[in-house]
PDB file of C-alpha atoms in Angstrom:
ATOM      1  CA  MET B 576       3.933  -7.653 -13.751  1.00 96.00           C
ATOM      2  CA  ILE B 577       3.677  -4.333 -11.931  1.00 98.00           C
ATOM      3  CA  SER B 578       0.387  -2.939 -10.648  1.00 99.00           C
ATOM      4  CA  ILE B 579      -0.393   0.157  -8.617  1.00 99.00           C
ATOM      5  CA  ILE B 580      -3.066   0.110  -5.929  1.00 99.00           C
ATOM      6  CA  ALA B 581      -4.365   3.299  -4.305  1.00 99.00           C
ATOM      7  CA  ALA B 582      -7.416   5.040  -2.895  1.00 99.00           C
ATOM      8  CA  VAL B 583      -7.760   8.546  -4.333  1.00 99.00           C
ATOM      9  CA  ALA B 584     -10.065  11.440  -3.447  1.00 99.00           C
ATOM     10  CA  LYS B 585     -11.770  13.571  -6.110  1.00 98.00           C
ATOM     11  CA  ASN B 586      -9.042  16.199  -5.717  1.00 98.00           C
ATOM     12  CA  GLY B 587      -6.249  13.624  -6.003  1.00 98.00           C
ATOM     13  CA  VAL B 588      -5.417  13.386  -2.299  1.00 98.00           C
ATOM     14  CA  ILE B 589      -4.199   9.998  -1.074  1.00 98.00           C
ATOM     15  CA  GLY B 590      -2.798  10.888   2.348  1.00 96.00           C
ATOM     16  CA  ALA B 591      -2.715  13.403   5.171  1.00 94.00           C
ATOM     17  CA  LYS B 592       0.000  13.542   7.826  1.00 90.00           C
ATOM     18  CA  ASN B 593       1.203  10.043   6.948  1.00 86.00           C
ATOM     19  CA  ASP B 594      -2.241   8.501   7.354  1.00 88.00           C
ATOM     20  CA  LEU B 595      -5.371   7.802   5.329  1.00 91.00           C
ATOM     21  CA  PRO B 596      -7.870  10.690   5.381  1.00 94.00           C
ATOM     22  CA  TRP B 597     -10.829   8.268   5.477  1.00 95.00           C
ATOM     23  CA  TYR B 598     -11.905   4.910   6.857  1.00 95.00           C
ATOM     24  CA  LEU B 599     -13.392   2.549   4.265  1.00 97.00           C
ATOM     25  CA  PRO B 600     -13.599  -1.057   5.531  1.00 97.00           C
ATOM     26  CA  GLU B 601     -14.576  -2.271   2.057  1.00 98.00           C
ATOM     27  CA  ASP B 602     -11.433  -0.713   0.599  1.00 98.00           C
ATOM     28  CA  LEU B 603      -9.229  -2.350   3.244  1.00 97.00           C
ATOM     29  CA  LYS B 604     -10.799  -5.689   2.334  1.00 98.00           C
ATOM     30  CA  HIS B 605     -10.321  -4.953  -1.385  1.00 99.00           C
ATOM     31  CA  PHE B 606      -6.659  -4.117  -0.772  1.00 98.00           C
ATOM     32  CA  LYS B 607      -6.135  -7.349   1.137  1.00 98.00           C
ATOM     33  CA  GLU B 608      -7.807  -9.460  -1.571  1.00 98.00           C
ATOM     34  CA  LEU B 609      -5.702  -7.930  -4.347  1.00 99.00           C
ATOM     35  CA  THR B 610      -2.351  -8.047  -2.537  1.00 98.00           C
ATOM     36  CA  THR B 611      -2.355 -11.284  -0.514  1.00 98.00           C
ATOM     37  CA  GLY B 612       0.337 -13.690  -1.703  1.00 97.00           C
ATOM     38  CA  LYS B 613       2.073 -10.992  -3.729  1.00 97.00           C
ATOM     39  CA  THR B 614       4.978  -8.593  -3.322  1.00 98.00           C
ATOM     40  CA  VAL B 615       3.910  -5.196  -1.963  1.00 98.00           C
ATOM     41  CA  LEU B 616       6.336  -2.377  -2.731  1.00 99.00           C
ATOM     42  CA  MET B 617       6.137   0.802  -0.664  1.00 98.00           C
ATOM     43  CA  GLY B 618       8.152   3.707   0.648  1.00 98.00           C
ATOM     44  CA  ARG B 619       9.475   3.924   4.187  1.00 96.00           C
ATOM     45  CA  LYS B 620       6.751   6.259   5.462  1.00 95.00           C
ATOM     46  CA  THR B 621       3.999   4.029   4.091  1.00 96.00           C
ATOM     47  CA  PHE B 622       5.614   0.970   5.665  1.00 96.00           C
ATOM     48  CA  GLU B 623       5.996   2.661   9.038  1.00 94.00           C
ATOM     49  CA  SER B 624       2.364   3.791   8.966  1.00 93.00           C
ATOM     50  CA  ILE B 625       1.393   0.132   8.426  1.00 94.00           C
ATOM     51  CA  LEU B 626       3.559  -0.916  11.372  1.00 93.00           C
ATOM     52  CA  LYS B 627       1.892   1.731  13.507  1.00 90.00           C
ATOM     53  CA  ARG B 628      -1.578   0.613  12.439  1.00 89.00           C
ATOM     54  CA  LEU B 629      -1.148  -3.167  12.431  1.00 91.00           C
ATOM     55  CA  GLY B 630       1.751  -3.610  14.811  1.00 92.00           C
ATOM     56  CA  LYS B 631       3.511  -5.743  12.170  1.00 93.00           C
ATOM     57  CA  PRO B 632       4.217  -5.872   8.423  1.00 95.00           C
ATOM     58  CA  LEU B 633       1.414  -6.849   6.061  1.00 96.00           C
ATOM     59  CA  PRO B 634       0.805 -10.561   6.686  1.00 95.00           C
ATOM     60  CA  ASN B 635       0.956 -13.166   3.914  1.00 96.00           C
ATOM     61  CA  ARG B 636       2.696 -10.702   1.609  1.00 97.00           C
ATOM     62  CA  LYS B 637       6.325  -9.896   0.919  1.00 96.00           C
ATOM     63  CA  ASN B 638       6.858  -6.341   2.186  1.00 97.00           C
ATOM     64  CA  VAL B 639       9.401  -4.481   0.043  1.00 97.00           C
ATOM     65  CA  VAL B 640      10.473  -1.136   1.494  1.00 97.00           C
ATOM     66  CA  VAL B 641      12.290   1.554  -0.484  1.00 98.00           C
ATOM     67  CA  THR B 642      14.357   4.109   1.417  1.00 97.00           C
ATOM     68  CA  ARG B 643      17.343   6.263   0.490  1.00 94.00           C
ATOM     69  CA  ASP B 644      18.761   5.735   3.995  1.00 93.00           C
ATOM     70  CA  ARG B 645      21.413   3.021   3.643  1.00 91.00           C
ATOM     71  CA  ASN B 646      21.607   2.635   7.419  1.00 89.00           C
ATOM     72  CA  TYR B 647      17.874   2.104   7.785  1.00 89.00           C
ATOM     73  CA  THR B 648      16.861  -0.205  10.604  1.00 77.00           C
ATOM     74  CA  LEU B 649      13.609  -0.605  12.455  1.00 65.00           C
ATOM     75  CA  SER B 650      12.843  -0.499  16.121  1.00 57.00           C
ATOM     76  CA  PRO B 651      10.144  -2.853  17.410  1.00 54.00           C
ATOM     77  CA  PRO B 652       6.860  -1.560  15.944  1.00 48.00           C
ATOM     78  CA  PRO B 653       4.795   0.741  18.176  1.00 49.00           C
ATOM     79  CA  GLN B 654       1.426  -0.239  19.538  1.00 51.00           C
ATOM     80  CA  SER B 655      -1.232  -0.098  16.840  1.00 46.00           C
ATOM     81  CA  SER B 656      -3.760   2.659  17.318  1.00 47.00           C
ATOM     82  CA  PRO B 657      -7.421   2.690  16.284  1.00 47.00           C
ATOM     83  CA  ILE B 658      -8.498   4.858  13.415  1.00 43.00           C
ATOM     84  CA  LYS B 659      -9.800   8.246  14.475  1.00 43.00           C
ATOM     85  CA  GLY B 660     -13.448   8.088  15.425  1.00 41.00           C
ATOM     86  CA  GLU B 661     -13.483   4.349  16.070  1.00 37.00           C
ATOM     87  CA  GLU B 662     -12.336   4.538  19.704  1.00 35.00           C
ATOM     88  CA  GLU B 663     -15.757   5.667  20.858  1.00 37.00           C
ATOM     89  CA  LYS B 664     -17.496   2.939  18.898  1.00 37.00           C
ATOM     90  CA  GLY B 665     -15.444   0.189  20.528  1.00 38.00           C
ATOM     91  CA  LYS B 666     -14.716  -1.393  17.156  1.00 40.00           C
ATOM     92  CA  ASN B 667     -11.520  -2.859  15.835  1.00 42.00           C
ATOM     93  CA  PRO B 668     -11.024  -0.744  12.675  1.00 42.00           C
ATOM     94  CA  LEU B 669      -9.063  -3.396  10.799  1.00 45.00           C
ATOM     95  CA  PRO B 670     -10.383  -6.303   8.736  1.00 43.00           C
ATOM     96  CA  GLN B 671     -10.548  -9.602  10.595  1.00 41.00           C
ATOM     97  CA  GLY B 672      -7.505 -11.031   8.824  1.00 43.00           C
ATOM     98  CA  GLU B 673      -5.362  -7.967   9.585  1.00 44.00           C
ATOM     99  CA  ARG B 674      -5.862  -7.791  13.353  1.00 40.00           C
ATOM    100  CA  LYS B 675      -2.717  -7.577  15.393  1.00 37.00           C
ATOM    101  CA  ASN B 676      -3.171 -10.576  17.662  1.00 36.00           C
ATOM    102  CA  GLN B 677      -4.334 -13.035  15.026  1.00 34.00           C
ATOM    103  CA  LYS B 678      -1.883 -15.884  14.410  1.00 31.00           C
ATOM    104  CA  ILE B 679      -0.858 -15.655  10.764  1.00 30.00           C
ATOM    105  CA  PRO B 680       2.006 -17.470   8.997  1.00 32.00           C
ATOM    106  CA  SER B 681       5.209 -15.504   8.429  1.00 32.00           C
ATOM    107  CA  PRO B 682       5.191 -13.242   5.348  1.00 33.00           C
ATOM    108  CA  LEU B 683       6.677 -14.552   2.129  1.00 35.00           C
ATOM    109  CA  MET B 684      10.411 -14.098   1.890  1.00 36.00           C
ATOM    110  CA  GLY B 685      12.658 -13.756  -1.139  1.00 39.00           C
ATOM    111  CA  GLU B 686      16.301 -14.751  -1.290  1.00 41.00           C
ATOM    112  CA  GLY B 687      19.141 -12.276  -1.426  1.00 45.00           C
ATOM    113  CA  ALA B 688      17.360  -9.115  -0.335  1.00 55.00           C
ATOM    114  CA  PRO B 689      18.369  -7.397   2.901  1.00 55.00           C
ATOM    115  CA  THR B 690      15.926  -7.730   5.774  1.00 51.00           C
ATOM    116  CA  ALA B 691      15.091  -4.769   7.985  1.00 48.00           C
ATOM    117  CA  VAL B 692      16.226  -5.224  11.574  1.00 41.00           C
ATOM    118  CA  GLY B 693      13.280  -5.422  13.957  1.00 42.00           C
ATOM    119  CA  ALA B 694      10.687  -5.748  11.235  1.00 45.00           C
ATOM    120  CA  GLY B 695      10.385  -9.503  11.289  1.00 48.00           C
ATOM    121  CA  GLU B 696      11.090 -12.052   8.610  1.00 54.00           C
ATOM    122  CA  GLY B 697       9.939 -11.180   5.118  1.00 75.00           C
ATOM    123  CA  VAL B 698      10.654  -7.440   4.966  1.00 92.00           C
ATOM    124  CA  CYS B 699      13.077  -6.606   2.152  1.00 94.00           C
ATOM    125  CA  VAL B 700      14.767  -3.201   2.068  1.00 95.00           C
ATOM    126  CA  HIS B 701      16.084  -1.536  -1.091  1.00 96.00           C
ATOM    127  CA  HIS B 702      17.520   1.906  -1.685  1.00 96.00           C
ATOM    128  CA  SER B 703      15.854   2.824  -4.968  1.00 97.00           C
ATOM    129  CA  VAL B 704      12.721   1.898  -6.856  1.00 98.00           C
ATOM    130  CA  ASP B 705      14.757   0.593  -9.789  1.00 98.00           C
ATOM    131  CA  GLU B 706      16.811  -1.628  -7.478  1.00 97.00           C
ATOM    132  CA  ALA B 707      13.651  -3.047  -5.888  1.00 98.00           C
ATOM    133  CA  LEU B 708      11.938  -3.681  -9.217  1.00 98.00           C
ATOM    134  CA  GLU B 709      15.012  -5.378 -10.654  1.00 97.00           C
ATOM    135  CA  HIS B 710      15.485  -7.624  -7.620  1.00 96.00           C
ATOM    136  CA  HIS B 711      11.829  -8.691  -7.576  1.00 97.00           C
ATOM    137  CA  SER B 712      11.293  -8.727 -11.354  1.00 96.00           C
ATOM    138  CA  ALA B 713      10.120 -12.354 -11.355  1.00 96.00           C
ATOM    139  CA  GLU B 714       7.329 -11.580  -8.887  1.00 97.00           C
ATOM    140  CA  GLU B 715       3.922  -9.949  -9.202  1.00 97.00           C
ATOM    141  CA  ILE B 716       4.473  -6.530  -7.653  1.00 98.00           C
ATOM    142  CA  MET B 717       1.742  -4.370  -6.139  1.00 99.00           C
ATOM    143  CA  VAL B 718       2.879  -0.783  -5.549  1.00 99.00           C
ATOM    144  CA  ALA B 719       1.164   0.667  -2.473  1.00 99.00           C
ATOM    145  CA  GLY B 720       2.637   4.155  -2.174  1.00 97.00           C
ATOM    146  CA  GLY B 721       3.294   6.757  -1.115  1.00 97.00           C
ATOM    147  CA  GLY B 722       3.164   9.646  -3.517  1.00 97.00           C
ATOM    148  CA  GLU B 723       6.807   9.660  -4.616  1.00 98.00           C
ATOM    149  CA  ILE B 724       6.836   5.877  -5.105  1.00 99.00           C
ATOM    150  CA  PHE B 725       3.687   6.156  -7.235  1.00 99.00           C
ATOM    151  CA  ARG B 726       5.314   8.861  -9.368  1.00 98.00           C
ATOM    152  CA  GLN B 727       8.406   6.728  -9.917  1.00 98.00           C
ATOM    153  CA  THR B 728       6.441   3.615 -10.900  1.00 99.00           C
ATOM    154  CA  MET B 729       3.605   5.135 -12.944  1.00 98.00           C
ATOM    155  CA  ASP B 730       5.548   4.774 -16.206  1.00 97.00           C
ATOM    156  CA  LYS B 731       6.503   1.187 -15.359  1.00 98.00           C
ATOM    157  CA  ALA B 732       3.102  -0.160 -14.262  1.00 98.00           C
ATOM    158  CA  ASP B 733       0.805  -2.329 -16.362  1.00 98.00           C
ATOM    159  CA  THR B 734      -2.379  -1.956 -14.282  1.00 99.00           C
ATOM    160  CA  LEU B 735      -3.895   0.584 -11.891  1.00 99.00           C
ATOM    161  CA  TYR B 736      -6.334  -0.514  -9.186  1.00 99.00           C
ATOM    162  CA  VAL B 737      -7.871   2.740  -8.012  1.00 99.00           C
ATOM    163  CA  THR B 738     -10.500   3.233  -5.350  1.00 99.00           C
ATOM    164  CA  GLU B 739     -12.102   6.527  -6.372  1.00 99.00           C
ATOM    165  CA  VAL B 740     -13.339   8.150  -3.157  1.00 99.00           C
ATOM    166  CA  ASP B 741     -16.288  10.420  -3.849  1.00 98.00           C
ATOM    167  CA  LYS B 742     -15.207  13.342  -1.685  1.00 97.00           C
ATOM    168  CA  ILE B 743     -12.801  16.252  -1.583  1.00 98.00           C
ATOM    169  CA  VAL B 744     -10.443  16.127   1.391  1.00 97.00           C
ATOM    170  CA  GLU B 745      -7.476  18.049   2.706  1.00 97.00           C
ATOM    171  CA  GLY B 746      -4.148  16.302   2.494  1.00 97.00           C
ATOM    172  CA  ASP B 747      -0.464  16.574   1.726  1.00 96.00           C
ATOM    173  CA  VAL B 748       0.125  13.611  -0.595  1.00 97.00           C
ATOM    174  CA  TYR B 749      -1.356  13.329  -4.086  1.00 98.00           C
ATOM    175  CA  PHE B 750      -1.735  10.611  -6.701  1.00 99.00           C
ATOM    176  CA  PRO B 751      -0.249  11.234 -10.160  1.00 98.00           C
ATOM    177  CA  THR B 752      -2.642  12.290 -12.914  1.00 97.00           C
ATOM    178  CA  ILE B 753      -4.146   9.355 -14.810  1.00 98.00           C
ATOM    179  CA  ASP B 754      -3.686  10.336 -18.458  1.00 98.00           C
ATOM    180  CA  PRO B 755      -6.544   8.897 -20.598  1.00 97.00           C
ATOM    181  CA  LYS B 756      -4.167   8.808 -23.556  1.00 97.00           C
ATOM    182  CA  ILE B 757      -2.066   6.281 -21.634  1.00 98.00           C
ATOM    183  CA  TRP B 758      -4.605   4.511 -19.420  1.00 99.00           C
ATOM    184  CA  LYS B 759      -7.891   2.867 -20.379  1.00 98.00           C
ATOM    185  CA  GLU B 760     -10.626   2.196 -17.827  1.00 99.00           C
ATOM    186  CA  VAL B 761     -11.694  -1.449 -18.121  1.00 99.00           C
ATOM    187  CA  THR B 762     -13.856  -2.055 -15.046  1.00 99.00           C
ATOM    188  CA  ARG B 763     -15.834   0.095 -12.624  1.00 99.00           C
ATOM    189  CA  GLU B 764     -17.621  -1.242  -9.543  1.00 99.00           C
ATOM    190  CA  PRO B 765     -19.732   1.491  -7.903  1.00 98.00           C
ATOM    191  CA  HIS B 766     -20.363   1.541  -4.152  1.00 98.00           C
ATOM    192  CA  ASP B 767     -21.859   4.062  -1.758  1.00 97.00           C
ATOM    193  CA  GLY B 768     -19.344   6.906  -1.687  1.00 97.00           C
ATOM    194  CA  PHE B 769     -16.606   5.236  -3.724  1.00 98.00           C
ATOM    195  CA  SER B 770     -15.903   3.037  -6.753  1.00 99.00           C
ATOM    196  CA  PHE B 771     -13.364   0.327  -7.492  1.00 99.00           C
ATOM    197  CA  VAL B 772     -11.863   1.163 -10.893  1.00 99.00           C
ATOM    198  CA  THR B 773      -9.300  -0.771 -12.926  1.00 99.00           C
ATOM    199  CA  TYR B 774      -7.157   0.792 -15.644  1.00 99.00           C
ATOM    200  CA  ILE B 775      -4.793  -0.924 -18.051  1.00 99.00           C
ATOM    201  CA  ARG B 776      -2.103   0.666 -20.158  1.00 98.00           C
ATOM    202  CA  ASN B 777      -3.190   1.412 -23.728  1.00 94.00           C
ATOM    203  CA  SER B 778      -1.480  -0.864 -26.208  1.00 83.00           C
TER     204      SER B 778
END
């Protein structure tokens, strides 16, 4: 089963300068709940932004990274940095279970997939979306971006988990159009400033 998970602004923006253009703690928690114990497929830039933010791959999930670079290796992850605006508040911007120094078991690891050097156990690297999907076809896959990865998996996904952010923001990465002829909204959970929406492919 293949699902896509994304937070999307009213104008379709999902990212700006390789970062999220908003801070929604509830959405981070929602993402964690939906992806824990599953395989999370993402592009290199998305993975490296996670390393920068968390200081490690997503815990308790198999991290599958797609890059065209066949010599791709990873240096030790940089120090995580607080989300803009949170430094002054003295808050840790990440959910409790995602904090860098928390002791969490090693991520899940599949057999046969290459592991990125320096990323830690459980990070599988593939060089195309099709290669990654074929290798992990027996697993429940959650596609986490970025824009090009979403475009390549939109026709292959069964479910979309979309956080609709009720604002227009500037950005440089956009989510593909959700065609109502192809996708049917099945649940909507409104919150202050955003909604959790689930779509399934029309039969």
